[in-house]
Amino acid sequence: MAPAKKGGEKKGCSAINEAVTREYAINIHKHVHGVGFKKHAPRALKEIPKFTIKEMGTLDVCIDTRLKKVVWAKGVRNVPYRTRVQLCRKCNEDEKSPNKFYILVTYVHVTAFKNLQTVNVDEK
């Protein structure tokens, strides 16, 4: 048997309470698989916030219009297989909002998706 861990040692602190920017490649094709042709683009736009909430841990998500135009560029049926997006968690200035942060999802143009990794972007 493996020895039990002692104490409450943590490897690192959670970054959920910080403003951070990351770049991800979203595989839209696997999210629209099995969906009717006329629902591909609407389903892709519904799956992007789900992916964002899962990765960044904040419920308030705003999608940039450029990203929506990229998804709809080839019509309702032919959405791109993959899309590179930048997820930027920012402080919420609206005092009425229950969420401390919101996420802005923007489109990043890339020529090829081979060997792309998730990247933390330095804000300047």
Short mmCIF file of N, CA and C in Angstrom, two decimals:
data_model
loop_
_atom_site.label_atom_id
_atom_site.label_comp_id
_atom_site.label_asym_id
_atom_site.label_seq_id
_atom_site.Cartn_x
_atom_site.Cartn_y
_atom_site.Cartn_z
N MET A 1 0.83 -1.19 0.00
CA MET A 1 0.00 0.00 0.00
C MET A 1 0.86 1.25 0.00
N ALA A 2 0.37 2.28 -0.60
CA ALA A 2 1.08 3.55 -0.64
C ALA A 2 0.90 4.27 0.70
N PRO A 3 1.94 4.97 1.14
CA PRO A 3 1.82 5.69 2.41
C PRO A 3 0.84 6.85 2.27
N ALA A 4 0.12 7.10 3.36
CA ALA A 4 -0.86 8.19 3.36
C ALA A 4 -0.15 9.54 3.47
N LYS A 5 -0.72 10.54 2.83
CA LYS A 5 -0.13 11.87 2.90
C LYS A 5 -0.46 12.49 4.25
N LYS A 6 0.51 13.21 4.77
CA LYS A 6 0.32 13.84 6.07
C LYS A 6 0.21 15.35 5.89
N GLY A 7 -0.65 15.95 6.69
CA GLY A 7 -0.76 17.41 6.65
C GLY A 7 -1.55 17.90 5.45
N GLY A 8 -1.77 19.17 5.44
CA GLY A 8 -2.52 19.79 4.36
C GLY A 8 -1.61 20.55 3.43
N GLU A 9 -0.60 19.88 2.90
CA GLU A 9 0.34 20.57 2.01
C GLU A 9 -0.31 20.86 0.67
N LYS A 10 -0.15 22.10 0.20
CA LYS A 10 -0.68 22.48 -1.10
C LYS A 10 0.48 22.74 -2.04
N LYS A 11 0.30 22.33 -3.28
CA LYS A 11 1.36 22.54 -4.27
C LYS A 11 1.41 23.97 -4.76
N GLY A 12 0.26 24.62 -4.89
CA GLY A 12 0.22 25.99 -5.38
C GLY A 12 -1.10 26.62 -5.02
N CYS A 13 -1.19 27.92 -5.21
CA CYS A 13 -2.42 28.61 -4.88
C CYS A 13 -3.33 28.64 -6.12
N SER A 14 -4.60 28.75 -5.90
CA SER A 14 -5.57 28.80 -6.98
C SER A 14 -5.54 30.16 -7.65
N ALA A 15 -5.62 30.17 -8.97
CA ALA A 15 -5.59 31.42 -9.73
C ALA A 15 -7.00 31.89 -10.07
N ILE A 16 -8.00 31.34 -9.39
CA ILE A 16 -9.37 31.69 -9.73
C ILE A 16 -9.70 33.11 -9.28
N ASN A 17 -8.99 33.66 -8.33
CA ASN A 17 -9.27 35.01 -7.83
C ASN A 17 -8.33 36.05 -8.42
N GLU A 18 -7.77 35.78 -9.59
CA GLU A 18 -6.86 36.71 -10.24
C GLU A 18 -7.32 36.98 -11.66
N ALA A 19 -6.98 38.18 -12.14
CA ALA A 19 -7.22 38.49 -13.55
C ALA A 19 -6.10 37.84 -14.36
N VAL A 20 -6.48 37.03 -15.33
CA VAL A 20 -5.49 36.28 -16.10
C VAL A 20 -5.98 36.16 -17.55
N THR A 21 -5.02 36.00 -18.47
CA THR A 21 -5.34 35.84 -19.88
C THR A 21 -4.65 34.60 -20.41
N ARG A 22 -5.42 33.74 -21.10
CA ARG A 22 -4.88 32.52 -21.67
C ARG A 22 -5.39 32.34 -23.09
N GLU A 23 -4.62 31.61 -23.90
CA GLU A 23 -5.03 31.28 -25.26
C GLU A 23 -5.28 29.78 -25.35
N TYR A 24 -6.42 29.42 -25.89
CA TYR A 24 -6.81 28.02 -26.03
C TYR A 24 -7.18 27.74 -27.48
N ALA A 25 -7.07 26.49 -27.89
CA ALA A 25 -7.61 26.03 -29.16
C ALA A 25 -8.82 25.16 -28.83
N ILE A 26 -9.99 25.59 -29.27
CA ILE A 26 -11.23 24.87 -29.00
C ILE A 26 -11.55 23.98 -30.19
N ASN A 27 -11.78 22.70 -29.94
CA ASN A 27 -12.18 21.76 -30.98
C ASN A 27 -13.71 21.81 -31.08
N ILE A 28 -14.20 22.66 -31.96
CA ILE A 28 -15.64 22.82 -32.13
C ILE A 28 -16.26 21.59 -32.76
N HIS A 29 -15.49 20.90 -33.58
CA HIS A 29 -16.02 19.75 -34.33
C HIS A 29 -16.58 18.68 -33.41
N LYS A 30 -15.93 18.43 -32.29
CA LYS A 30 -16.43 17.37 -31.41
C LYS A 30 -17.69 17.80 -30.65
N HIS A 31 -17.91 19.11 -30.54
CA HIS A 31 -19.10 19.59 -29.84
C HIS A 31 -20.33 19.60 -30.75
N VAL A 32 -20.13 19.71 -32.06
CA VAL A 32 -21.28 19.74 -32.98
C VAL A 32 -21.51 18.38 -33.65
N HIS A 33 -20.71 17.38 -33.31
CA HIS A 33 -20.89 16.05 -33.87
C HIS A 33 -22.22 15.47 -33.40
N GLY A 34 -22.99 14.96 -34.34
CA GLY A 34 -24.27 14.37 -34.00
C GLY A 34 -25.41 15.36 -33.94
N VAL A 35 -25.14 16.63 -34.21
CA VAL A 35 -26.17 17.66 -34.20
C VAL A 35 -26.62 17.87 -35.64
N GLY A 36 -27.87 18.20 -35.85
CA GLY A 36 -28.38 18.44 -37.20
C GLY A 36 -27.64 19.58 -37.87
N PHE A 37 -27.56 19.51 -39.20
CA PHE A 37 -26.79 20.49 -39.96
C PHE A 37 -27.21 21.93 -39.68
N LYS A 38 -28.48 22.18 -39.59
CA LYS A 38 -28.96 23.55 -39.43
C LYS A 38 -28.76 24.09 -38.02
N LYS A 39 -28.19 23.27 -37.15
CA LYS A 39 -27.94 23.71 -35.77
C LYS A 39 -26.46 23.75 -35.43
N HIS A 40 -25.57 23.55 -36.40
CA HIS A 40 -24.14 23.52 -36.12
C HIS A 40 -23.64 24.84 -35.54
N ALA A 41 -23.85 25.95 -36.24
CA ALA A 41 -23.33 27.24 -35.77
C ALA A 41 -23.97 27.68 -34.45
N PRO A 42 -25.30 27.57 -34.29
CA PRO A 42 -25.85 27.93 -32.98
C PRO A 42 -25.32 27.07 -31.85
N ARG A 43 -25.12 25.76 -32.09
CA ARG A 43 -24.60 24.89 -31.04
C ARG A 43 -23.15 25.25 -30.73
N ALA A 44 -22.36 25.60 -31.75
CA ALA A 44 -20.97 25.99 -31.52
C ALA A 44 -20.90 27.22 -30.64
N LEU A 45 -21.79 28.18 -30.86
CA LEU A 45 -21.80 29.40 -30.05
C LEU A 45 -22.29 29.13 -28.63
N LYS A 46 -23.05 28.07 -28.42
CA LYS A 46 -23.47 27.70 -27.07
C LYS A 46 -22.38 26.93 -26.34
N GLU A 47 -21.57 26.20 -27.10
CA GLU A 47 -20.52 25.38 -26.48
C GLU A 47 -19.29 26.19 -26.08
N ILE A 48 -19.04 27.32 -26.72
CA ILE A 48 -17.88 28.15 -26.37
C ILE A 48 -17.98 28.67 -24.93
N PRO A 49 -19.12 29.22 -24.48
CA PRO A 49 -19.21 29.61 -23.06
C PRO A 49 -19.10 28.43 -22.10
N LYS A 50 -19.62 27.25 -22.48
CA LYS A 50 -19.49 26.08 -21.61
C LYS A 50 -18.02 25.72 -21.41
N PHE A 51 -17.26 25.73 -22.51
CA PHE A 51 -15.83 25.46 -22.44
C PHE A 51 -15.13 26.51 -21.57
N THR A 52 -15.52 27.77 -21.75
CA THR A 52 -14.90 28.87 -21.01
C THR A 52 -15.16 28.75 -19.52
N ILE A 53 -16.38 28.43 -19.14
CA ILE A 53 -16.72 28.28 -17.72
C ILE A 53 -15.94 27.12 -17.11
N LYS A 54 -15.80 26.03 -17.86
CA LYS A 54 -15.07 24.87 -17.35
C LYS A 54 -13.59 25.19 -17.14
N GLU A 55 -12.99 25.92 -18.08
CA GLU A 55 -11.55 26.19 -18.01
C GLU A 55 -11.20 27.32 -17.04
N MET A 56 -12.02 28.36 -16.99
CA MET A 56 -11.66 29.56 -16.23
C MET A 56 -12.39 29.67 -14.89
N GLY A 57 -13.51 29.00 -14.73
CA GLY A 57 -14.19 28.98 -13.44
C GLY A 57 -14.98 30.23 -13.11
N THR A 58 -15.43 30.97 -14.09
CA THR A 58 -16.25 32.16 -13.87
C THR A 58 -17.49 32.04 -14.75
N LEU A 59 -18.66 32.38 -14.17
CA LEU A 59 -19.91 32.16 -14.87
C LEU A 59 -20.29 33.27 -15.84
N ASP A 60 -19.73 34.46 -15.70
CA ASP A 60 -20.07 35.60 -16.54
C ASP A 60 -19.17 35.60 -17.77
N VAL A 61 -19.72 35.29 -18.96
CA VAL A 61 -18.93 35.15 -20.18
C VAL A 61 -19.47 36.09 -21.26
N CYS A 62 -18.56 36.83 -21.91
CA CYS A 62 -18.91 37.71 -23.03
C CYS A 62 -18.13 37.25 -24.26
N ILE A 63 -18.84 37.02 -25.37
CA ILE A 63 -18.18 36.58 -26.61
C ILE A 63 -18.07 37.77 -27.54
N ASP A 64 -16.87 37.99 -28.08
CA ASP A 64 -16.60 39.08 -29.00
C ASP A 64 -17.31 38.82 -30.34
N THR A 65 -17.71 39.90 -31.02
CA THR A 65 -18.44 39.75 -32.28
C THR A 65 -17.55 39.17 -33.38
N ARG A 66 -16.24 39.40 -33.33
CA ARG A 66 -15.34 38.81 -34.33
C ARG A 66 -15.35 37.29 -34.26
N LEU A 67 -15.43 36.75 -33.06
CA LEU A 67 -15.48 35.29 -32.90
C LEU A 67 -16.80 34.75 -33.46
N LYS A 68 -17.88 35.45 -33.22
CA LYS A 68 -19.17 35.02 -33.77
C LYS A 68 -19.15 35.05 -35.29
N LYS A 69 -18.51 36.05 -35.87
CA LYS A 69 -18.42 36.14 -37.32
C LYS A 69 -17.56 35.01 -37.90
N VAL A 70 -16.51 34.61 -37.18
CA VAL A 70 -15.67 33.51 -37.64
C VAL A 70 -16.45 32.20 -37.64
N VAL A 71 -17.25 31.98 -36.60
CA VAL A 71 -18.04 30.75 -36.52
C VAL A 71 -19.08 30.71 -37.64
N TRP A 72 -19.70 31.85 -37.93
CA TRP A 72 -20.75 31.91 -38.93
C TRP A 72 -20.22 32.16 -40.35
N ALA A 73 -18.90 32.32 -40.54
CA ALA A 73 -18.33 32.75 -41.82
C ALA A 73 -18.68 31.81 -42.98
N LYS A 74 -18.68 30.52 -42.74
CA LYS A 74 -18.95 29.55 -43.81
C LYS A 74 -20.39 29.04 -43.78
N GLY A 75 -21.25 29.72 -43.04
CA GLY A 75 -22.66 29.36 -43.02
C GLY A 75 -23.04 28.58 -41.77
N VAL A 76 -24.29 28.21 -41.70
CA VAL A 76 -24.82 27.53 -40.53
C VAL A 76 -24.30 26.10 -40.42
N ARG A 77 -24.03 25.46 -41.56
CA ARG A 77 -23.65 24.05 -41.55
C ARG A 77 -22.16 23.82 -41.41
N ASN A 78 -21.34 24.69 -42.01
CA ASN A 78 -19.91 24.42 -42.14
C ASN A 78 -19.08 25.25 -41.16
N VAL A 79 -19.21 24.98 -39.90
CA VAL A 79 -18.42 25.72 -38.91
C VAL A 79 -16.98 25.21 -38.95
N PRO A 80 -16.01 26.04 -38.57
CA PRO A 80 -14.62 25.58 -38.57
C PRO A 80 -14.41 24.46 -37.54
N TYR A 81 -13.50 23.54 -37.85
CA TYR A 81 -13.26 22.42 -36.94
C TYR A 81 -12.64 22.89 -35.63
N ARG A 82 -11.70 23.79 -35.73
CA ARG A 82 -11.03 24.31 -34.53
C ARG A 82 -10.95 25.82 -34.60
N THR A 83 -10.87 26.44 -33.43
CA THR A 83 -10.74 27.89 -33.35
C THR A 83 -9.80 28.22 -32.20
N ARG A 84 -8.90 29.15 -32.43
CA ARG A 84 -8.00 29.64 -31.39
C ARG A 84 -8.64 30.85 -30.74
N VAL A 85 -8.81 30.81 -29.42
CA VAL A 85 -9.45 31.91 -28.71
C VAL A 85 -8.57 32.38 -27.56
N GLN A 86 -8.78 33.62 -27.18
CA GLN A 86 -8.10 34.20 -26.02
C GLN A 86 -9.15 34.44 -24.95
N LEU A 87 -8.95 33.81 -23.79
CA LEU A 87 -9.86 33.97 -22.66
C LEU A 87 -9.22 34.92 -21.66
N CYS A 88 -9.87 36.04 -21.44
CA CYS A 88 -9.31 37.09 -20.58
C CYS A 88 -10.25 37.29 -19.40
N ARG A 89 -9.83 36.89 -18.20
CA ARG A 89 -10.63 37.11 -17.00
C ARG A 89 -10.33 38.50 -16.46
N LYS A 90 -11.34 39.34 -16.36
CA LYS A 90 -11.18 40.72 -15.93
C LYS A 90 -12.06 40.99 -14.73
N CYS A 91 -11.69 42.02 -13.96
CA CYS A 91 -12.50 42.44 -12.82
C CYS A 91 -13.79 43.08 -13.32
N ASN A 92 -14.88 42.80 -12.65
CA ASN A 92 -16.18 43.32 -13.04
C ASN A 92 -16.41 44.66 -12.35
N GLU A 93 -16.61 45.73 -13.15
CA GLU A 93 -16.82 47.05 -12.57
C GLU A 93 -18.27 47.26 -12.12
N ASP A 94 -19.17 46.44 -12.63
CA ASP A 94 -20.58 46.56 -12.28
C ASP A 94 -20.80 46.07 -10.85
N GLU A 95 -21.22 46.97 -9.96
CA GLU A 95 -21.40 46.59 -8.56
C GLU A 95 -22.63 45.73 -8.35
N LYS A 96 -23.59 45.79 -9.27
CA LYS A 96 -24.81 45.01 -9.13
C LYS A 96 -24.61 43.55 -9.50
N SER A 97 -23.54 43.25 -10.20
CA SER A 97 -23.30 41.89 -10.65
C SER A 97 -22.89 40.99 -9.49
N PRO A 98 -23.43 39.78 -9.42
CA PRO A 98 -23.04 38.86 -8.34
C PRO A 98 -21.64 38.27 -8.54
N ASN A 99 -21.11 38.36 -9.77
CA ASN A 99 -19.81 37.78 -10.07
C ASN A 99 -18.72 38.83 -9.92
N LYS A 100 -17.61 38.43 -9.32
CA LYS A 100 -16.48 39.33 -9.11
C LYS A 100 -15.70 39.57 -10.41
N PHE A 101 -15.68 38.55 -11.28
CA PHE A 101 -14.94 38.63 -12.54
C PHE A 101 -15.87 38.30 -13.70
N TYR A 102 -15.47 38.71 -14.90
CA TYR A 102 -16.12 38.27 -16.12
C TYR A 102 -15.04 37.85 -17.10
N ILE A 103 -15.44 37.06 -18.09
CA ILE A 103 -14.48 36.54 -19.08
C ILE A 103 -14.85 37.09 -20.45
N LEU A 104 -13.86 37.66 -21.12
CA LEU A 104 -14.02 38.13 -22.48
C LEU A 104 -13.35 37.13 -23.41
N VAL A 105 -14.12 36.57 -24.35
CA VAL A 105 -13.62 35.58 -25.30
C VAL A 105 -13.42 36.25 -26.64
N THR A 106 -12.17 36.29 -27.13
CA THR A 106 -11.86 36.92 -28.41
C THR A 106 -11.19 35.92 -29.34
N TYR A 107 -11.26 36.21 -30.62
CA TYR A 107 -10.69 35.35 -31.65
C TYR A 107 -9.22 35.68 -31.88
N VAL A 108 -8.39 34.64 -32.05
CA VAL A 108 -6.98 34.79 -32.39
C VAL A 108 -6.74 34.05 -33.70
N HIS A 109 -6.23 34.76 -34.69
CA HIS A 109 -6.00 34.15 -36.00
C HIS A 109 -4.69 33.36 -35.98
N VAL A 110 -4.75 32.10 -36.41
CA VAL A 110 -3.56 31.26 -36.58
C VAL A 110 -3.66 30.58 -37.93
N THR A 111 -2.48 30.24 -38.49
CA THR A 111 -2.47 29.60 -39.80
C THR A 111 -2.64 28.09 -39.69
N ALA A 112 -2.06 27.47 -38.64
CA ALA A 112 -2.15 26.02 -38.46
C ALA A 112 -2.33 25.72 -36.97
N PHE A 113 -2.98 24.59 -36.69
CA PHE A 113 -3.25 24.21 -35.31
C PHE A 113 -2.31 23.13 -34.79
N LYS A 114 -1.33 22.74 -35.59
CA LYS A 114 -0.41 21.69 -35.18
C LYS A 114 0.49 22.18 -34.04
N ASN A 115 0.64 21.34 -33.03
CA ASN A 115 1.53 21.57 -31.88
C ASN A 115 1.22 22.86 -31.11
N LEU A 116 -0.04 23.27 -31.08
CA LEU A 116 -0.42 24.44 -30.29
C LEU A 116 -0.72 24.00 -28.87
N GLN A 117 -0.26 24.78 -27.92
CA GLN A 117 -0.49 24.50 -26.52
C GLN A 117 -1.26 25.67 -25.90
N THR A 118 -1.82 25.44 -24.71
CA THR A 118 -2.43 26.53 -23.97
C THR A 118 -1.32 27.44 -23.49
N VAL A 119 -1.53 28.76 -23.67
CA VAL A 119 -0.47 29.74 -23.37
C VAL A 119 -1.03 30.77 -22.40
N ASN A 120 -0.29 31.08 -21.35
CA ASN A 120 -0.62 32.21 -20.51
C ASN A 120 -0.06 33.47 -21.16
N VAL A 121 -0.90 34.48 -21.36
CA VAL A 121 -0.49 35.70 -22.04
C VAL A 121 -0.23 36.77 -20.99
N ASP A 122 0.90 37.48 -21.14
CA ASP A 122 1.20 38.58 -20.23
C ASP A 122 0.47 39.82 -20.69
N GLU A 123 -0.31 40.41 -19.77
CA GLU A 123 -1.02 41.65 -20.11
C GLU A 123 -0.09 42.83 -19.91
N LYS A 124 -0.06 43.71 -20.90
CA LYS A 124 0.82 44.87 -20.80
C LYS A 124 0.07 46.13 -21.07
#
